[in-house]
């Protein structure tokens, strides 16, 4: 077959090859197909058979997971079975097949769309949530009607596969940890989407924003994924395969040069030290963090613990997870970000309105302040775990002093409650603010008088400052981490923190990019936190340069007018100061 090359957005570097696994989250595209009158009974029989097969599948899944989940979690499939027994839906499909003489799959897809639209318009939040049940069962029925194999169960993944999907939700990617995933390929998304972040955590390549990859790639198509250049090659020729295998070997050799400095400190040639920490989503990432000799965890995204379940995690469950993580990395610290729900991360068990602009709505600390019942459970678990190691606590999406003070008032209530119960916790627990909203950066001098530390979340800071949705592939060209406005906000935040003698870290994707990390070093940050796979390369960078040279570069780029100019100057300077940090093609 002819070799096809698709161009997308490079989201996680690396090169791999293997068969495609279509994780189809889109609606089935079903054109109308007319049938003869004598074929109508056959179409009705096909529809009824599809209902029976779907029921058998759901019962089998329910039986299989009954030993692994609670009764409440297993009961979620009861709702799916009820959809299959909805006589009104079944009768409408059969009647329309008879009257319109069109294929069963087309008629059913039309009726399904009607039901989904009807339920979506219902004011009752609980009933609106049933749309998911109807959609899931509907897709299974369509799969059986069309003899399609696009609807797969993630728990059945056993082969080494390249995941291809229209999009991947945080709950999707969280459930893929410890699966045999070689790469991610999606139609939508940007460089800092959840897909890109999880790919870096897994240490696999990812290309996003391909627009129509799911239409051009079929199940089991052989692919090459080039996460450095954002290329997908479908049906690669033998010549192309050999070329990329040679490139893979070069990348392995390139990365191997960093192993020798694994046990050495991140310190510049003139003695400036930097803390290099890891970002994690799941406790399963701990072995990788320990292997890379990270200086602890600079960002523990706790909301992933709430996903892929129909209930909320209890205090005891959360305590056990936090304790496990803290003890695993001791004596190094663990910085836990409190629940950052909203934006692209939703939990079905909570009644959260779907905003038209979710990143600007009811999310993160706003949600926690509005739902102190949920917030207090998490705070209790974190405080209880703090006696088993060094924990730092930070609040996400702080917009100013008022947010921070309100959150701290709730924390004080929780501490008082624990003291009254005689439950120990670290009385000197450090509490920090995430600087990821322009208003927080601009008022950093005020916040620095209240917080014990700052953590700059550049993924959102860039999004909010430049008015660009970081998940939108159409806007990727204007998502500029090196934009002078971003660098000035970082500089202002660092200066405000140091004036009050509090440390400041940076935990966005900027920290793992050596071209930008050289500037961040010059801006005098105390800590960089990143995916564990990037730590050794950034450590090598820090050990290869003088702090005074990084400071000089930071001063120069702050006078430039565009992000493109900033990155170009920094790349040139990096090639002069430490050419070994970039590979032979200048790729990061």
XYZ file of C-alpha atoms in Angstrom:
588
model
C 0.000 0.000 0.000
C 1.080 3.531 -0.697
C 2.952 5.346 2.060
C 0.941 8.250 3.515
C 2.400 11.042 5.669
C 0.239 13.096 8.056
C 1.470 16.253 9.776
C 0.290 17.218 13.251
C 1.578 18.868 16.418
C 4.552 17.242 18.166
C 3.386 16.651 21.745
C 5.843 14.134 23.199
C 9.182 13.428 21.597
C 10.495 10.062 20.495
C 10.015 7.709 17.574
C 8.195 4.386 17.492
C 6.414 2.032 15.116
C 3.658 -0.540 15.363
C 0.022 -1.391 14.595
C -2.765 1.143 15.072
C -5.512 0.624 17.600
C -8.529 2.829 16.816
C -10.137 4.007 20.033
C -13.165 5.525 18.375
C -14.852 8.162 20.506
C -16.581 9.871 17.582
C -20.108 9.275 16.392
C -20.401 6.578 13.774
C -20.776 8.085 10.318
C -23.649 6.100 8.814
C -25.024 7.045 5.378
C -28.666 6.126 4.618
C -28.994 2.803 2.766
C -32.295 1.873 1.137
C -33.608 -1.685 1.411
C -36.249 -3.474 -0.626
C -39.600 -4.263 0.946
C -38.776 -7.958 1.160
C -35.579 -7.093 3.077
C -37.429 -5.178 5.828
C -37.967 -8.297 8.026
C -34.254 -9.085 7.612
C -33.294 -5.583 8.841
C -35.638 -5.891 11.830
C -34.122 -9.285 12.656
C -30.612 -7.783 12.395
C -31.620 -5.049 14.839
C -33.097 -7.522 17.332
C -30.013 -9.754 17.050
C -27.781 -6.747 17.728
C -29.791 -6.033 20.901
C -29.303 -9.624 22.088
C -25.564 -9.610 21.330
C -25.133 -6.258 23.102
C -26.986 -7.537 26.158
C -24.722 -10.600 26.270
C -21.620 -8.396 26.020
C -22.719 -6.144 28.885
C -23.626 -9.100 31.114
C -20.218 -10.632 30.394
C -18.428 -7.396 31.310
C -20.508 -7.080 34.466
C -19.633 -10.645 35.437
C -15.938 -10.160 34.672
C -15.514 -7.028 36.804
C -17.744 -8.157 39.684
C -14.750 -9.556 41.549
C -12.668 -6.408 41.038
C -15.145 -3.622 41.824
C -17.734 -2.752 44.448
C -21.381 -3.686 43.977
C -22.186 -0.007 43.431
C -19.659 0.236 40.599
C -20.922 -2.961 38.968
C -24.472 -1.601 39.073
C -23.540 1.112 36.584
C -24.100 -1.514 33.890
C -27.674 -2.049 35.104
C -28.475 1.325 33.542
C -27.007 0.075 30.248
C -29.224 -2.995 30.369
C -32.301 -0.838 30.990
C -31.595 1.086 27.782
C -31.675 -2.213 25.882
C -35.119 -2.937 27.337
C -36.627 0.458 26.495
C -39.687 -0.672 24.527
C -40.491 2.819 23.247
C -37.057 3.087 21.621
C -37.216 -0.439 20.190
C -40.732 0.051 18.770
C -39.788 3.366 17.163
C -36.794 1.792 15.394
C -38.824 -1.140 14.082
C -41.691 1.127 12.920
C -39.314 3.457 11.072
C -37.515 0.553 9.368
C -40.908 -0.623 8.054
C -42.135 2.816 6.998
C -38.919 4.297 5.583
C -37.338 1.094 4.237
C -33.832 2.120 5.278
C -31.099 0.033 6.919
C -31.357 -0.866 10.594
C -28.076 0.889 11.482
C -29.141 4.151 9.847
C -32.588 4.176 11.467
C -31.190 3.250 14.863
C -28.507 5.956 14.643
C -31.213 8.532 13.873
C -33.418 7.413 16.780
C -30.376 7.309 19.075
C -29.445 10.867 18.108
C -33.003 11.979 18.868
C -32.930 10.386 22.342
C -29.537 11.881 23.177
C -30.731 15.333 22.135
C -33.905 14.913 24.204
C -32.080 13.817 27.368
C -29.432 16.538 26.952
C -32.165 19.193 27.085
C -33.669 17.934 30.359
C -33.087 20.325 33.271
C -32.615 17.566 35.847
C -28.847 17.003 36.226
C -29.199 13.301 37.085
C -31.262 12.574 33.979
C -28.873 14.570 31.798
C -26.050 12.364 33.056
C -27.908 9.328 31.654
C -26.959 10.566 28.179
C -23.633 8.825 28.698
C -25.382 5.495 29.337
C -27.537 5.867 26.225
C -24.543 6.835 24.101
C -22.389 3.935 25.341
C -25.068 1.316 24.754
C -26.008 2.873 21.433
C -22.441 2.595 20.199
C -22.326 -1.062 21.182
C -25.512 -1.757 19.278
C -24.196 0.076 16.227
C -20.923 -1.838 16.445
C -22.848 -5.115 16.358
C -25.128 -3.918 13.555
C -22.215 -2.757 11.417
C -19.938 -5.652 12.348
C -17.430 -3.016 13.383
C -14.620 -3.585 15.852
C -13.956 0.052 16.628
C -15.454 -0.015 20.107
C -12.817 -1.554 22.338
C -12.486 -2.078 26.041
C -9.286 -0.595 27.444
C -8.932 -3.375 29.976
C -8.463 -5.852 27.112
C -5.313 -4.206 25.765
C -2.545 -6.811 25.786
C -0.519 -6.089 22.633
C 1.997 -3.314 21.943
C -0.219 -0.812 20.158
C -0.363 2.787 18.973
C -3.559 4.417 20.245
C -5.378 6.445 17.574
C -8.397 8.474 18.661
C -10.336 11.610 17.893
C -9.562 12.759 21.431
C -8.506 11.230 24.738
C -10.021 12.377 28.008
C -7.974 12.486 31.212
C -9.924 9.448 32.421
C -9.008 7.598 29.209
C -5.314 8.325 29.558
C -5.284 7.584 33.286
C -6.753 4.119 32.603
C -3.993 3.404 30.065
C -1.182 3.476 32.583
C 0.653 0.126 32.713
C -0.913 -0.904 29.390
C 1.195 -1.740 26.339
C 0.913 1.705 24.777
C 3.660 2.653 22.298
C 2.323 6.083 21.273
C -0.715 8.370 21.166
C -2.185 9.869 17.989
C -5.220 12.186 18.126
C -7.245 14.364 15.763
C -7.462 17.223 18.257
C -5.423 18.677 21.118
C -2.395 20.884 21.683
C 1.138 20.613 23.050
C -0.020 20.832 26.670
C -3.247 18.816 26.419
C -3.786 15.971 28.855
C -2.818 13.514 26.103
C 0.567 15.188 25.707
C 1.146 15.314 29.465
C 0.281 11.650 29.958
C 2.409 10.608 26.971
C 5.414 12.310 28.559
C 4.649 10.601 31.865
C 4.534 7.253 30.094
C 7.673 8.123 28.138
C 6.028 7.455 24.766
C 5.795 9.624 21.615
C 2.618 11.557 20.849
C 1.340 13.549 17.902
C -1.894 15.538 18.318
C -3.962 17.977 16.269
C -3.956 15.771 13.136
C -7.590 16.734 12.329
C -8.616 13.578 10.440
C -6.207 10.814 11.450
C -9.089 8.595 12.575
C -10.570 8.792 9.077
C -7.305 7.970 7.315
C -5.998 5.261 9.645
C -7.615 1.835 9.904
C -7.288 -0.712 12.698
C -4.011 -2.628 12.471
C -2.520 -0.227 9.896
C 1.244 -0.161 10.445
C 2.391 3.279 11.601
C 5.537 5.188 12.401
C 5.000 7.957 14.970
C 7.594 10.725 15.003
C 6.878 12.738 18.135
C 9.819 15.067 17.425
C 8.520 16.395 14.126
C 4.799 15.702 14.531
C 4.677 13.194 11.674
C 2.608 10.030 11.250
C 3.604 7.664 8.453
C 0.941 5.157 7.406
C 2.095 2.020 5.519
C 5.778 3.038 5.678
C 8.047 1.533 3.040
C 10.947 -0.685 4.101
C 13.296 2.172 3.260
C 11.370 4.501 5.590
C 11.343 1.890 8.367
C 15.118 1.441 8.127
C 15.637 5.212 8.184
C 13.534 5.619 11.329
C 15.114 2.634 13.064
C 18.488 4.265 12.526
C 17.044 7.456 13.977
C 15.739 5.522 17.004
C 19.229 4.201 17.630
C 20.628 7.736 17.411
C 18.041 8.937 19.942
C 18.941 6.091 22.322
C 22.626 6.995 22.060
C 21.790 10.681 22.529
C 19.768 9.980 25.686
C 22.418 7.579 26.971
C 24.930 10.415 27.380
C 22.882 11.755 30.285
C 23.087 8.584 32.387
C 26.569 9.455 33.636
C 25.314 12.503 35.533
C 22.300 10.771 37.133
C 23.792 10.811 40.647
C 25.290 14.304 40.393
C 23.597 17.512 41.602
C 21.906 19.962 39.248
C 24.491 22.727 39.649
C 25.920 25.200 37.143
C 29.657 25.528 36.514
C 29.746 28.596 38.758
C 27.845 26.984 41.647
C 24.155 27.886 41.139
C 22.003 24.958 42.363
C 18.590 24.046 41.000
C 16.047 21.577 42.394
C 14.763 19.228 39.664
C 11.497 17.527 40.600
C 8.987 15.352 38.802
C 5.335 15.871 37.896
C 3.085 12.855 38.397
C -0.520 11.899 37.775
C -0.502 8.399 39.264
C 1.402 6.584 42.032
C 2.462 3.986 39.445
C 4.944 6.549 38.111
C 7.060 6.402 41.286
C 9.589 3.800 39.983
C 10.414 6.033 37.015
C 10.885 9.032 39.304
C 13.226 7.113 41.573
C 15.159 5.796 38.573
C 15.709 9.318 37.235
C 16.899 10.494 40.672
C 14.381 13.335 40.856
C 14.626 15.682 43.849
C 11.121 14.680 44.895
C 7.737 15.482 43.385
C 7.057 19.078 42.463
C 3.487 18.470 41.284
C 1.175 15.622 42.261
C -2.007 16.109 40.210
C -4.459 14.637 42.713
C -7.609 14.820 40.552
C -6.630 11.696 38.610
C -7.376 9.740 41.777
C -11.034 10.798 41.425
C -11.446 9.505 37.871
C -12.776 6.256 36.392
C -15.161 5.694 39.298
C -18.778 6.503 40.078
C -18.183 7.551 43.682
C -15.852 9.965 45.443
C -12.683 8.655 47.100
C -12.990 8.455 50.863
C -10.604 10.094 53.299
C -9.058 6.711 54.061
C -8.489 5.892 50.389
C -6.831 9.237 49.749
C -4.719 8.990 52.901
C -3.390 5.590 51.838
C -2.408 6.880 48.377
C -0.716 10.031 49.694
C 1.112 8.054 52.376
C 2.302 5.503 49.814
C 3.705 8.248 47.558
C 5.314 10.198 50.417
C 7.008 7.148 51.890
C 8.232 6.027 48.452
C 10.140 9.256 47.752
C 11.285 10.027 51.310
C 13.312 11.908 52.414
C 12.492 14.056 49.386
C 9.340 16.162 49.413
C 5.988 15.677 47.678
C 4.043 18.770 46.597
C 0.354 17.905 46.339
C -1.908 20.142 44.300
C -5.418 20.110 45.705
C -8.234 18.998 43.445
C -8.023 20.825 40.095
C -11.390 19.789 38.731
C -12.843 21.510 35.670
C -11.385 22.717 32.396
C -10.863 19.429 30.552
C -11.244 17.251 33.663
C -14.742 16.252 34.767
C -15.943 13.620 37.185
C -19.331 12.121 36.381
C -20.245 11.460 40.029
C -20.347 15.195 40.769
C -23.071 17.545 39.654
C -20.858 19.989 37.795
C -22.346 22.177 35.070
C -20.693 21.897 31.662
C -19.549 25.427 30.911
C -19.392 26.724 27.368
C -15.870 27.889 28.258
C -14.856 25.366 30.937
C -11.362 26.752 31.510
C -12.904 30.075 32.525
C -15.649 28.691 34.701
C -16.220 26.817 37.920
C -12.970 24.927 38.386
C -10.026 24.234 40.682
C -9.995 26.341 43.868
C -13.374 27.866 42.956
C -14.940 24.411 43.022
C -13.190 23.535 46.301
C -14.349 26.725 48.013
C -17.899 26.106 46.830
C -17.796 22.454 47.952
C -15.941 22.524 51.290
C -17.390 19.081 52.117
C -15.259 17.537 49.340
C -12.321 19.878 49.938
C -12.123 19.070 53.651
C -11.979 15.319 52.999
C -8.930 15.823 50.786
C -7.262 18.229 53.208
C -7.738 15.788 56.106
C -6.158 12.976 54.068
C -3.185 15.153 53.070
C -2.602 16.392 56.611
C -2.783 12.869 58.052
C -0.214 11.669 55.479
C 2.125 14.570 56.300
C 3.549 12.776 59.368
C 4.981 10.042 57.137
C 7.253 12.286 55.078
C 7.720 15.793 53.755
C 4.525 17.108 52.169
C 3.914 20.543 50.712
C 0.379 21.628 49.853
C -0.594 24.056 47.094
C -3.855 25.503 45.820
C -4.522 25.701 42.048
C -5.875 28.668 40.079
C -5.437 31.240 42.819
C -6.462 34.627 41.422
C -5.409 36.748 44.371
C -5.125 37.087 48.147
C -8.837 36.494 48.784
C -8.832 32.993 47.232
C -5.743 32.042 49.185
C -7.112 33.311 52.488
C -10.458 31.535 52.032
C -8.693 28.253 51.290
C -6.452 28.701 54.321
C -9.475 29.364 56.549
C -10.894 25.977 55.550
C -7.489 24.400 56.150
C -7.429 25.904 59.660
C -10.844 24.361 60.391
C -9.570 20.973 59.303
C -6.434 21.305 61.440
C -8.542 22.215 64.479
C -10.778 19.202 63.891
C -7.775 16.853 63.674
C -6.272 18.293 66.858
C -9.575 17.785 68.694
C -9.599 14.162 67.526
C -6.006 13.646 68.587
C -4.889 12.848 65.038
C -1.290 13.947 64.373
C -0.146 15.969 61.350
C 2.788 18.182 60.403
C 2.065 21.487 62.145
C 4.720 23.198 60.000
C 3.242 22.014 56.675
C 4.164 24.476 53.894
C 1.210 25.901 51.968
C 1.747 27.518 48.586
C -0.100 29.188 45.753
C -0.035 28.200 42.117
C 0.637 31.182 39.882
C -1.222 30.325 36.701
C -3.595 33.276 36.320
C -2.292 36.713 35.263
C -3.982 38.395 38.225
C -1.985 36.189 40.603
C 1.293 37.022 38.866
C 0.520 40.735 38.875
C -0.313 40.684 42.597
C 2.462 38.223 43.475
C 3.976 40.782 45.863
C 0.800 40.594 47.984
C 0.446 36.815 47.744
C 4.086 36.336 48.720
C 3.291 37.784 52.152
C 0.766 34.980 52.735
C 2.181 31.923 50.948
C 5.084 29.712 52.003
C 6.067 29.165 48.371
C 4.977 29.731 44.776
C 4.623 27.225 41.950
C 4.208 28.741 38.480
C 1.911 26.667 36.282
C 2.888 27.913 32.851
C 0.473 25.695 30.869
C -2.469 27.719 32.155
C -0.554 30.988 32.595
C 0.193 30.983 28.860
C -3.402 30.082 28.057
C -4.928 32.851 30.152
C -2.350 35.525 29.288
C -2.399 34.988 25.522
C -6.140 34.188 25.306
C -5.436 30.859 23.626
C -7.095 27.532 24.426
C -4.157 25.208 25.022
C -6.216 22.187 23.909
C -7.198 23.730 20.568
C -4.967 22.550 17.745
C -6.117 25.458 15.561
C -4.521 27.879 18.013
C -1.257 25.990 18.438
C 0.623 28.504 16.303
C -0.172 31.299 18.792
C 0.557 29.243 21.920
C 3.960 30.810 22.623
C 5.720 29.804 25.858
C 8.533 32.225 25.024
C 6.243 35.224 24.562
C 7.784 38.274 26.282
C 4.606 38.749 28.340
C 4.994 35.265 29.820
C 8.667 35.792 30.620
C 7.935 39.142 32.269
C 5.198 37.601 34.438
C 7.595 34.833 35.493
C 10.311 37.374 36.297
C 7.881 39.508 38.287
C 6.687 36.455 40.259
C 10.229 35.301 41.052
C 11.271 38.757 42.233
C 8.188 39.087 44.450
C 8.819 35.651 45.990
C 12.497 36.264 46.658
C 11.777 39.643 48.195
C 9.737 37.805 50.850
C 12.334 35.013 51.055
C 10.043 32.271 49.757
C 11.078 29.769 47.054
C 9.452 29.624 43.632
C 9.202 26.626 41.324
C 7.871 26.175 37.793
C 5.901 23.051 36.928
C 4.625 23.688 33.382
C 5.823 22.035 30.199
C 8.268 24.920 29.645
C 10.588 23.376 32.222
C 11.261 20.273 30.099
C 12.246 22.251 26.991
C 16.036 22.897 27.115
C 15.748 25.988 24.921
C 13.334 27.555 27.412
C 14.902 25.976 30.517
C 18.109 27.920 29.839
C 16.083 31.145 30.106
C 14.269 29.905 33.233
C 17.628 29.197 34.842
C 18.632 32.795 34.128
C 15.398 34.088 35.651
C 16.609 32.648 38.972
C 13.906 30.066 39.638
C 14.631 27.774 42.580
C 13.036 24.624 41.188
C 11.880 23.127 37.901
C 9.371 20.269 37.915
C 8.695 18.157 34.826
C 7.928 14.696 33.449
C 10.548 12.343 34.860
C 11.885 11.444 31.407
C 13.156 15.006 30.908
C 15.037 15.386 34.197
C 18.457 14.101 33.127
C 18.563 16.228 29.970
C 17.749 19.383 31.939
C 20.282 18.393 34.629
C 22.919 18.016 31.911
C 21.999 21.477 30.611
C 22.370 23.074 34.044
C 25.720 21.378 34.676
C 27.027 22.481 31.248
C 26.580 26.257 31.595
C 27.468 29.177 33.842
C 24.631 30.860 35.721
C 25.967 34.273 34.699
C 25.573 33.318 31.004
C 21.982 32.196 31.599
C 21.281 35.471 33.411
C 22.717 37.433 30.509
C 20.491 35.530 28.070
C 17.408 36.141 30.235
C 18.127 39.870 30.209
C 18.513 39.866 26.416
C 15.325 37.928 25.624
C 13.245 40.171 27.886
C 14.019 43.001 25.466
C 12.770 41.082 22.411
C 9.279 41.564 21.014
C 8.128 38.079 19.929
C 8.236 34.533 21.238
C 9.795 33.381 17.974
C 12.711 35.769 18.437
C 13.106 34.627 22.047
C 13.328 30.932 21.172
C 15.633 31.544 18.227
C 18.126 33.534 20.311
C 18.022 30.987 23.144
C 18.552 28.094 20.715
C 21.598 29.806 19.208
C 23.035 30.547 22.633
C 22.400 26.966 23.793
C 24.251 25.602 20.773
C 27.173 27.867 21.673
C 27.214 27.061 25.405
C 26.201 23.379 25.449
C 25.801 21.896 21.963
C 25.525 18.363 23.368
C 22.118 19.190 24.881
C 20.479 19.266 21.442
C 20.815 16.298 19.118
C 22.503 16.452 15.733
C 19.386 17.835 14.011
C 18.788 20.495 16.643
C 15.649 18.733 17.888
C 14.787 18.895 21.601
